Structure formats: C-alpha cells, structure tokens
Short mmCIF file of N, CA and C in Angstrom, two decimals:
data_model
loop_
_atom_site.label_atom_id
_atom_site.label_comp_id
_atom_site.label_asym_id
_atom_site.label_seq_id
_atom_site.Cartn_x
_atom_site.Cartn_y
_atom_site.Cartn_z
N VAL A 1 0.85 -1.19 0.00
CA VAL A 1 0.00 0.00 0.00
C VAL A 1 0.88 1.24 0.00
N LEU A 2 0.65 2.11 -0.96
CA LEU A 2 1.43 3.34 -1.07
C LEU A 2 0.93 4.43 -0.12
N ALA A 3 -0.37 4.57 -0.02
CA ALA A 3 -1.00 5.57 0.84
C ALA A 3 -2.42 5.14 1.11
N SER A 4 -2.98 5.66 2.20
CA SER A 4 -4.35 5.30 2.55
C SER A 4 -5.09 6.55 3.04
N TYR A 5 -6.32 6.70 2.59
CA TYR A 5 -7.15 7.84 2.96
C TYR A 5 -8.53 7.34 3.34
N GLU A 6 -9.23 8.12 4.15
CA GLU A 6 -10.61 7.75 4.46
C GLU A 6 -11.49 8.99 4.48
N PHE A 7 -12.76 8.76 4.18
CA PHE A 7 -13.74 9.83 4.31
C PHE A 7 -15.04 9.24 4.85
N GLU A 8 -15.74 10.07 5.61
CA GLU A 8 -17.00 9.63 6.21
C GLU A 8 -18.16 10.01 5.32
N LEU A 9 -19.06 9.06 5.13
CA LEU A 9 -20.27 9.32 4.36
C LEU A 9 -21.31 9.98 5.27
N PRO A 10 -22.22 10.78 4.71
CA PRO A 10 -23.15 11.55 5.53
C PRO A 10 -24.37 10.76 6.02
N TRP A 11 -24.33 9.46 5.97
CA TRP A 11 -25.44 8.63 6.45
C TRP A 11 -24.96 7.77 7.62
N PRO A 12 -25.81 7.56 8.63
CA PRO A 12 -25.40 6.72 9.76
C PRO A 12 -25.48 5.23 9.43
N ARG A 13 -26.12 4.88 8.32
CA ARG A 13 -26.19 3.48 7.88
C ARG A 13 -26.19 3.46 6.35
N PRO A 14 -25.89 2.31 5.75
CA PRO A 14 -25.83 2.26 4.29
C PRO A 14 -27.17 2.66 3.65
N PRO A 15 -27.15 3.67 2.78
CA PRO A 15 -28.40 4.13 2.17
C PRO A 15 -28.93 3.17 1.10
N LEU A 16 -28.08 2.29 0.59
CA LEU A 16 -28.49 1.30 -0.40
C LEU A 16 -28.20 -0.08 0.17
N ASN A 17 -29.14 -0.99 -0.03
CA ASN A 17 -29.06 -2.30 0.58
C ASN A 17 -29.62 -3.33 -0.39
N LEU A 18 -29.07 -4.53 -0.39
CA LEU A 18 -29.58 -5.58 -1.27
C LEU A 18 -31.03 -5.93 -0.98
N ASN A 19 -31.51 -5.65 0.22
CA ASN A 19 -32.89 -5.96 0.57
C ASN A 19 -33.87 -4.84 0.25
N ASP A 20 -33.39 -3.73 -0.31
CA ASP A 20 -34.28 -2.62 -0.66
C ASP A 20 -35.32 -3.07 -1.67
N ARG A 21 -36.50 -2.55 -1.52
CA ARG A 21 -37.59 -2.86 -2.45
C ARG A 21 -38.19 -1.57 -3.00
N ARG A 22 -37.32 -0.62 -3.32
CA ARG A 22 -37.77 0.66 -3.85
C ARG A 22 -38.13 0.55 -5.33
N HIS A 23 -38.94 1.49 -5.77
CA HIS A 23 -39.21 1.66 -7.20
C HIS A 23 -37.88 2.02 -7.87
N TRP A 24 -37.69 1.61 -9.11
CA TRP A 24 -36.40 1.81 -9.78
C TRP A 24 -36.01 3.28 -9.86
N ARG A 25 -36.98 4.17 -10.01
CA ARG A 25 -36.66 5.60 -10.11
C ARG A 25 -36.17 6.14 -8.76
N ALA A 26 -36.83 5.74 -7.69
CA ALA A 26 -36.39 6.15 -6.35
C ALA A 26 -35.01 5.58 -6.04
N ASN A 27 -34.78 4.35 -6.45
CA ASN A 27 -33.48 3.72 -6.24
C ASN A 27 -32.39 4.45 -7.03
N ALA A 28 -32.69 4.80 -8.27
CA ALA A 28 -31.71 5.52 -9.11
C ALA A 28 -31.36 6.87 -8.48
N ALA A 29 -32.34 7.54 -7.90
CA ALA A 29 -32.08 8.82 -7.24
C ALA A 29 -31.16 8.64 -6.04
N LYS A 30 -31.37 7.58 -5.27
CA LYS A 30 -30.53 7.31 -4.10
C LYS A 30 -29.11 6.94 -4.53
N VAL A 31 -28.99 6.14 -5.60
CA VAL A 31 -27.67 5.79 -6.14
C VAL A 31 -26.94 7.07 -6.55
N ARG A 32 -27.63 7.97 -7.21
CA ARG A 32 -27.04 9.24 -7.65
C ARG A 32 -26.56 10.05 -6.45
N GLN A 33 -27.34 10.08 -5.37
CA GLN A 33 -26.94 10.80 -4.14
C GLN A 33 -25.64 10.26 -3.59
N VAL A 34 -25.57 8.93 -3.47
CA VAL A 34 -24.38 8.29 -2.90
C VAL A 34 -23.18 8.52 -3.81
N ARG A 35 -23.39 8.35 -5.10
CA ARG A 35 -22.30 8.53 -6.07
C ARG A 35 -21.78 9.97 -6.03
N ASP A 36 -22.68 10.94 -6.04
CA ASP A 36 -22.27 12.35 -6.02
C ASP A 36 -21.56 12.72 -4.71
N ALA A 37 -22.09 12.25 -3.58
CA ALA A 37 -21.46 12.53 -2.29
C ALA A 37 -20.05 11.93 -2.24
N SER A 38 -19.91 10.72 -2.74
CA SER A 38 -18.60 10.05 -2.74
C SER A 38 -17.62 10.79 -3.64
N HIS A 39 -18.10 11.26 -4.77
CA HIS A 39 -17.28 12.03 -5.69
C HIS A 39 -16.72 13.27 -4.98
N ILE A 40 -17.60 14.03 -4.35
CA ILE A 40 -17.20 15.26 -3.67
C ILE A 40 -16.26 14.97 -2.50
N LEU A 41 -16.61 13.99 -1.67
CA LEU A 41 -15.79 13.68 -0.49
C LEU A 41 -14.42 13.13 -0.87
N ALA A 42 -14.36 12.32 -1.91
CA ALA A 42 -13.08 11.79 -2.37
C ALA A 42 -12.21 12.92 -2.93
N LYS A 43 -12.82 13.83 -3.67
CA LYS A 43 -12.08 14.98 -4.22
C LYS A 43 -11.51 15.83 -3.09
N GLN A 44 -12.30 16.03 -2.02
CA GLN A 44 -11.85 16.85 -0.90
C GLN A 44 -10.65 16.25 -0.18
N CYS A 45 -10.46 14.95 -0.30
CA CYS A 45 -9.29 14.31 0.32
C CYS A 45 -8.00 14.69 -0.40
N GLY A 46 -8.12 15.19 -1.63
CA GLY A 46 -6.95 15.59 -2.40
C GLY A 46 -6.06 14.42 -2.79
N ILE A 47 -6.67 13.31 -3.17
CA ILE A 47 -5.91 12.10 -3.47
C ILE A 47 -5.96 11.77 -4.96
N GLY A 48 -4.98 10.97 -5.37
CA GLY A 48 -4.95 10.45 -6.73
C GLY A 48 -4.43 11.47 -7.72
N PRO A 49 -4.46 11.15 -8.98
CA PRO A 49 -4.90 9.86 -9.52
C PRO A 49 -3.87 8.76 -9.28
N TRP A 50 -4.37 7.55 -9.12
CA TRP A 50 -3.54 6.39 -8.90
C TRP A 50 -3.86 5.33 -9.94
N PRO A 51 -2.90 4.46 -10.22
CA PRO A 51 -3.16 3.41 -11.21
C PRO A 51 -4.11 2.33 -10.68
N ARG A 52 -4.08 2.09 -9.37
CA ARG A 52 -4.89 1.00 -8.80
C ARG A 52 -5.19 1.31 -7.34
N VAL A 53 -6.41 0.99 -6.88
CA VAL A 53 -6.78 1.25 -5.49
C VAL A 53 -7.54 0.07 -4.90
N ARG A 54 -7.58 0.04 -3.58
CA ARG A 54 -8.42 -0.89 -2.82
C ARG A 54 -9.43 -0.03 -2.07
N VAL A 55 -10.71 -0.39 -2.17
CA VAL A 55 -11.77 0.38 -1.51
C VAL A 55 -12.49 -0.53 -0.52
N THR A 56 -12.65 -0.03 0.71
CA THR A 56 -13.34 -0.77 1.76
C THR A 56 -14.39 0.14 2.39
N LEU A 57 -15.61 -0.36 2.48
CA LEU A 57 -16.70 0.33 3.14
C LEU A 57 -16.81 -0.21 4.56
N HIS A 58 -16.79 0.70 5.55
CA HIS A 58 -16.90 0.32 6.96
C HIS A 58 -18.21 0.85 7.53
N TYR A 59 -18.79 0.08 8.44
CA TYR A 59 -20.09 0.44 9.01
C TYR A 59 -20.15 0.05 10.48
N ILE A 60 -20.47 1.02 11.34
CA ILE A 60 -20.76 0.74 12.74
C ILE A 60 -22.27 0.90 12.90
N PRO A 61 -23.00 -0.22 13.05
CA PRO A 61 -24.47 -0.12 13.19
C PRO A 61 -24.87 0.41 14.56
N ARG A 62 -26.11 0.84 14.64
CA ARG A 62 -26.66 1.41 15.87
C ARG A 62 -26.85 0.33 16.93
N ASP A 63 -27.38 -0.82 16.52
CA ASP A 63 -27.72 -1.86 17.49
C ASP A 63 -27.09 -3.20 17.12
N ARG A 64 -27.35 -4.21 17.94
CA ARG A 64 -26.69 -5.50 17.78
C ARG A 64 -27.44 -6.49 16.87
N ARG A 65 -28.42 -6.02 16.11
CA ARG A 65 -29.10 -6.95 15.20
C ARG A 65 -28.09 -7.59 14.25
N VAL A 66 -28.35 -8.81 13.87
CA VAL A 66 -27.47 -9.52 12.95
C VAL A 66 -27.62 -8.92 11.55
N ARG A 67 -26.50 -8.65 10.90
CA ARG A 67 -26.51 -8.08 9.56
C ARG A 67 -25.65 -8.92 8.64
N ASP A 68 -26.10 -9.05 7.40
CA ASP A 68 -25.33 -9.77 6.39
C ASP A 68 -24.30 -8.81 5.80
N ALA A 69 -23.05 -9.26 5.74
CA ALA A 69 -21.96 -8.40 5.25
C ALA A 69 -22.17 -7.96 3.81
N GLU A 70 -22.86 -8.77 3.01
CA GLU A 70 -23.02 -8.39 1.59
C GLU A 70 -24.16 -7.39 1.37
N ASN A 71 -25.04 -7.17 2.34
CA ASN A 71 -26.17 -6.27 2.13
C ASN A 71 -25.79 -4.85 1.74
N PRO A 72 -24.70 -4.27 2.27
CA PRO A 72 -24.34 -2.90 1.86
C PRO A 72 -23.62 -2.80 0.51
N THR A 73 -23.48 -3.90 -0.22
CA THR A 73 -22.71 -3.83 -1.48
C THR A 73 -23.27 -2.84 -2.50
N PRO A 74 -24.59 -2.59 -2.60
CA PRO A 74 -25.03 -1.54 -3.53
C PRO A 74 -24.48 -0.15 -3.14
N THR A 75 -24.34 0.10 -1.83
CA THR A 75 -23.73 1.35 -1.39
C THR A 75 -22.27 1.38 -1.83
N LEU A 76 -21.55 0.27 -1.63
CA LEU A 76 -20.16 0.18 -2.05
C LEU A 76 -20.02 0.45 -3.54
N LYS A 77 -20.89 -0.12 -4.36
CA LYS A 77 -20.83 0.07 -5.82
C LYS A 77 -21.00 1.54 -6.18
N ALA A 78 -21.98 2.21 -5.58
CA ALA A 78 -22.19 3.63 -5.87
C ALA A 78 -20.99 4.47 -5.40
N VAL A 79 -20.42 4.12 -4.25
CA VAL A 79 -19.22 4.81 -3.74
C VAL A 79 -18.08 4.65 -4.74
N CYS A 80 -17.87 3.45 -5.23
CA CYS A 80 -16.78 3.19 -6.17
C CYS A 80 -16.97 3.97 -7.47
N ASP A 81 -18.21 4.07 -7.93
CA ASP A 81 -18.48 4.89 -9.12
C ASP A 81 -18.15 6.35 -8.86
N GLY A 82 -18.45 6.84 -7.67
CA GLY A 82 -18.11 8.22 -7.31
C GLY A 82 -16.61 8.44 -7.24
N ILE A 83 -15.87 7.45 -6.79
CA ILE A 83 -14.41 7.54 -6.73
C ILE A 83 -13.84 7.63 -8.15
N VAL A 84 -14.41 6.88 -9.07
CA VAL A 84 -14.01 6.97 -10.48
C VAL A 84 -14.35 8.35 -11.02
N ASP A 85 -15.56 8.84 -10.72
CA ASP A 85 -15.98 10.18 -11.17
C ASP A 85 -15.03 11.26 -10.67
N ALA A 86 -14.45 11.05 -9.48
CA ALA A 86 -13.52 12.02 -8.89
C ALA A 86 -12.14 11.97 -9.55
N GLY A 87 -11.91 11.01 -10.43
CA GLY A 87 -10.64 10.91 -11.13
C GLY A 87 -9.53 10.27 -10.33
N ILE A 88 -9.87 9.57 -9.27
CA ILE A 88 -8.85 8.93 -8.43
C ILE A 88 -8.28 7.70 -9.10
N VAL A 89 -9.11 7.02 -9.87
CA VAL A 89 -8.69 5.83 -10.61
C VAL A 89 -9.47 5.81 -11.92
N ARG A 90 -8.94 5.16 -12.93
CA ARG A 90 -9.53 5.19 -14.27
C ARG A 90 -10.89 4.52 -14.36
N ASP A 91 -11.06 3.37 -13.70
CA ASP A 91 -12.28 2.58 -13.83
C ASP A 91 -12.46 1.76 -12.56
N ASP A 92 -13.66 1.23 -12.35
CA ASP A 92 -13.88 0.39 -11.16
C ASP A 92 -13.81 -1.10 -11.51
N SER A 93 -13.22 -1.42 -12.63
CA SER A 93 -13.01 -2.83 -12.99
C SER A 93 -11.89 -3.40 -12.11
N PRO A 94 -11.84 -4.73 -11.98
CA PRO A 94 -10.81 -5.35 -11.12
C PRO A 94 -9.38 -4.99 -11.50
N LYS A 95 -9.16 -4.62 -12.74
CA LYS A 95 -7.81 -4.23 -13.15
C LYS A 95 -7.34 -2.98 -12.40
N PHE A 96 -8.27 -2.09 -12.08
CA PHE A 96 -7.92 -0.81 -11.47
C PHE A 96 -8.39 -0.66 -10.01
N MET A 97 -9.37 -1.48 -9.60
CA MET A 97 -9.94 -1.31 -8.27
C MET A 97 -10.24 -2.66 -7.63
N VAL A 98 -9.75 -2.84 -6.42
CA VAL A 98 -10.09 -4.01 -5.61
C VAL A 98 -11.17 -3.55 -4.63
N LYS A 99 -12.31 -4.22 -4.66
CA LYS A 99 -13.42 -3.86 -3.76
C LYS A 99 -13.53 -4.94 -2.69
N ASP A 100 -13.23 -4.55 -1.45
CA ASP A 100 -13.35 -5.49 -0.34
C ASP A 100 -14.81 -5.66 0.05
N MET A 101 -15.12 -6.79 0.64
CA MET A 101 -16.44 -7.00 1.23
C MET A 101 -16.63 -5.94 2.30
N PRO A 102 -17.82 -5.31 2.40
CA PRO A 102 -18.04 -4.33 3.47
C PRO A 102 -17.73 -4.92 4.85
N VAL A 103 -17.16 -4.08 5.70
CA VAL A 103 -16.79 -4.48 7.05
C VAL A 103 -17.83 -3.93 8.02
N ILE A 104 -18.49 -4.82 8.74
CA ILE A 104 -19.47 -4.41 9.74
C ILE A 104 -18.83 -4.58 11.12
N HIS A 105 -18.63 -3.47 11.80
CA HIS A 105 -17.97 -3.44 13.10
C HIS A 105 -18.97 -3.73 14.22
N PRO A 106 -18.49 -3.96 15.44
CA PRO A 106 -19.41 -4.14 16.58
C PRO A 106 -20.34 -2.93 16.72
N ALA A 107 -21.54 -3.20 17.14
CA ALA A 107 -22.58 -2.18 17.25
C ALA A 107 -22.16 -1.04 18.18
N ALA A 108 -22.68 0.15 17.89
CA ALA A 108 -22.41 1.32 18.70
C ALA A 108 -22.86 1.11 20.14
N SER A 109 -23.97 0.38 20.32
CA SER A 109 -24.47 0.12 21.67
C SER A 109 -23.50 -0.73 22.48
N VAL A 110 -22.62 -1.46 21.82
CA VAL A 110 -21.64 -2.30 22.50
C VAL A 110 -20.28 -1.60 22.58
N SER A 111 -19.87 -1.00 21.47
CA SER A 111 -18.53 -0.42 21.38
C SER A 111 -18.41 0.95 22.04
N GLY A 112 -19.55 1.63 22.22
CA GLY A 112 -19.51 2.98 22.77
C GLY A 112 -19.21 4.04 21.72
N LEU A 113 -19.00 3.61 20.48
CA LEU A 113 -18.77 4.54 19.39
C LEU A 113 -20.12 4.93 18.78
N ARG A 114 -20.13 5.99 18.01
CA ARG A 114 -21.38 6.38 17.36
C ARG A 114 -21.57 5.60 16.07
N PRO A 115 -22.81 5.40 15.65
CA PRO A 115 -23.05 4.75 14.36
C PRO A 115 -22.43 5.60 13.25
N ARG A 116 -21.78 4.97 12.33
CA ARG A 116 -21.17 5.72 11.23
C ARG A 116 -20.88 4.83 10.06
N LEU A 117 -20.64 5.48 8.92
CA LEU A 117 -20.36 4.81 7.67
C LEU A 117 -19.19 5.55 7.03
N TRP A 118 -18.10 4.82 6.72
CA TRP A 118 -16.95 5.49 6.12
C TRP A 118 -16.27 4.59 5.11
N VAL A 119 -15.42 5.23 4.31
CA VAL A 119 -14.74 4.56 3.20
C VAL A 119 -13.24 4.73 3.38
N VAL A 120 -12.50 3.65 3.15
CA VAL A 120 -11.04 3.71 3.14
C VAL A 120 -10.58 3.40 1.71
N ILE A 121 -9.75 4.30 1.18
CA ILE A 121 -9.18 4.11 -0.16
C ILE A 121 -7.68 3.96 0.02
N ALA A 122 -7.13 2.86 -0.47
CA ALA A 122 -5.69 2.62 -0.38
C ALA A 122 -5.10 2.55 -1.79
N ALA A 123 -4.05 3.30 -2.01
CA ALA A 123 -3.36 3.25 -3.30
C ALA A 123 -2.51 1.98 -3.34
N LEU A 124 -2.58 1.28 -4.44
CA LEU A 124 -1.84 0.04 -4.60
C LEU A 124 -0.85 0.14 -5.75
N THR A 125 0.18 -0.67 -5.65
CA THR A 125 1.05 -0.83 -6.81
C THR A 125 0.39 -1.84 -7.74
N TRP A 126 0.88 -1.97 -8.95
CA TRP A 126 0.29 -2.92 -9.88
C TRP A 126 0.44 -4.35 -9.38
N GLU A 127 1.50 -4.62 -8.61
CA GLU A 127 1.74 -5.99 -8.14
C GLU A 127 0.89 -6.36 -6.93
N SER A 128 0.53 -5.36 -6.11
CA SER A 128 -0.22 -5.68 -4.88
C SER A 128 -1.69 -5.90 -5.19
N ALA A 129 -2.34 -6.65 -4.30
CA ALA A 129 -3.76 -6.95 -4.55
C ALA A 129 -4.64 -6.43 -3.49
#
C-alpha cells in the first residue's frame, strides 16, 4: 500500500441495501446521491490519480441486530463509481480497483462509538492486490 485515505459518508447506515424494495426511479435517485457525495468527499481528500486502489466500506451499526456483510454492497458500488468520477482511478473494474467486502464493526451500543459509515481508499502498486 502506497498511501491510505478515508472519508466519512453523511449517512449513519448504508443508504443502499440488497434488501431494498424501492421503485427503480427512487433507487436511481438514491444511487445518484451516494455517487455524487462520494465524488465530492473523495475529491476533498486531495488524493490520486492512482493506477490502482483498494476500496473498503466500513459500518458501525446502531444496534446488535445480525446483519449480512453483503447487504451494503449496492452502497459500495455507488461509492466506487463516485471515486471513479472524482478521477482517483480510471475505472472500477478489477484491473484498477479491488473492492473489499463491506466491514461491519461491533454495534455502537456495544462499542460505545457512534453509528457511522466510512470509506477507506488505499493506493496500490500494480503488483499488490
């Protein structure tokens, strides 16, 4: 890893979820919100452009309910598109971007931390994965 940056998303929980049952137009609007916010927040970090990155979405939930790690992946996808829009990396294909499974941390009610959602972007060399 050459460098690592993080930014916090403005939602306390993932705004897009695999279990969402929204109308396609409402879903597209939410995807656009997440993508645009990620674009702006990534730009504000003053990072890139890099040839290859690793992106990880982190989430501290409010309570101890059981959550599936793959459920926030639509949020991760929109975030990654925003990172590309920001010019940090050329494309979100595996050649240029490694997308980790979202990390769900212990609940805020247990950890004493506040619920939050954030992204870590790590610059990679071509050889690292």
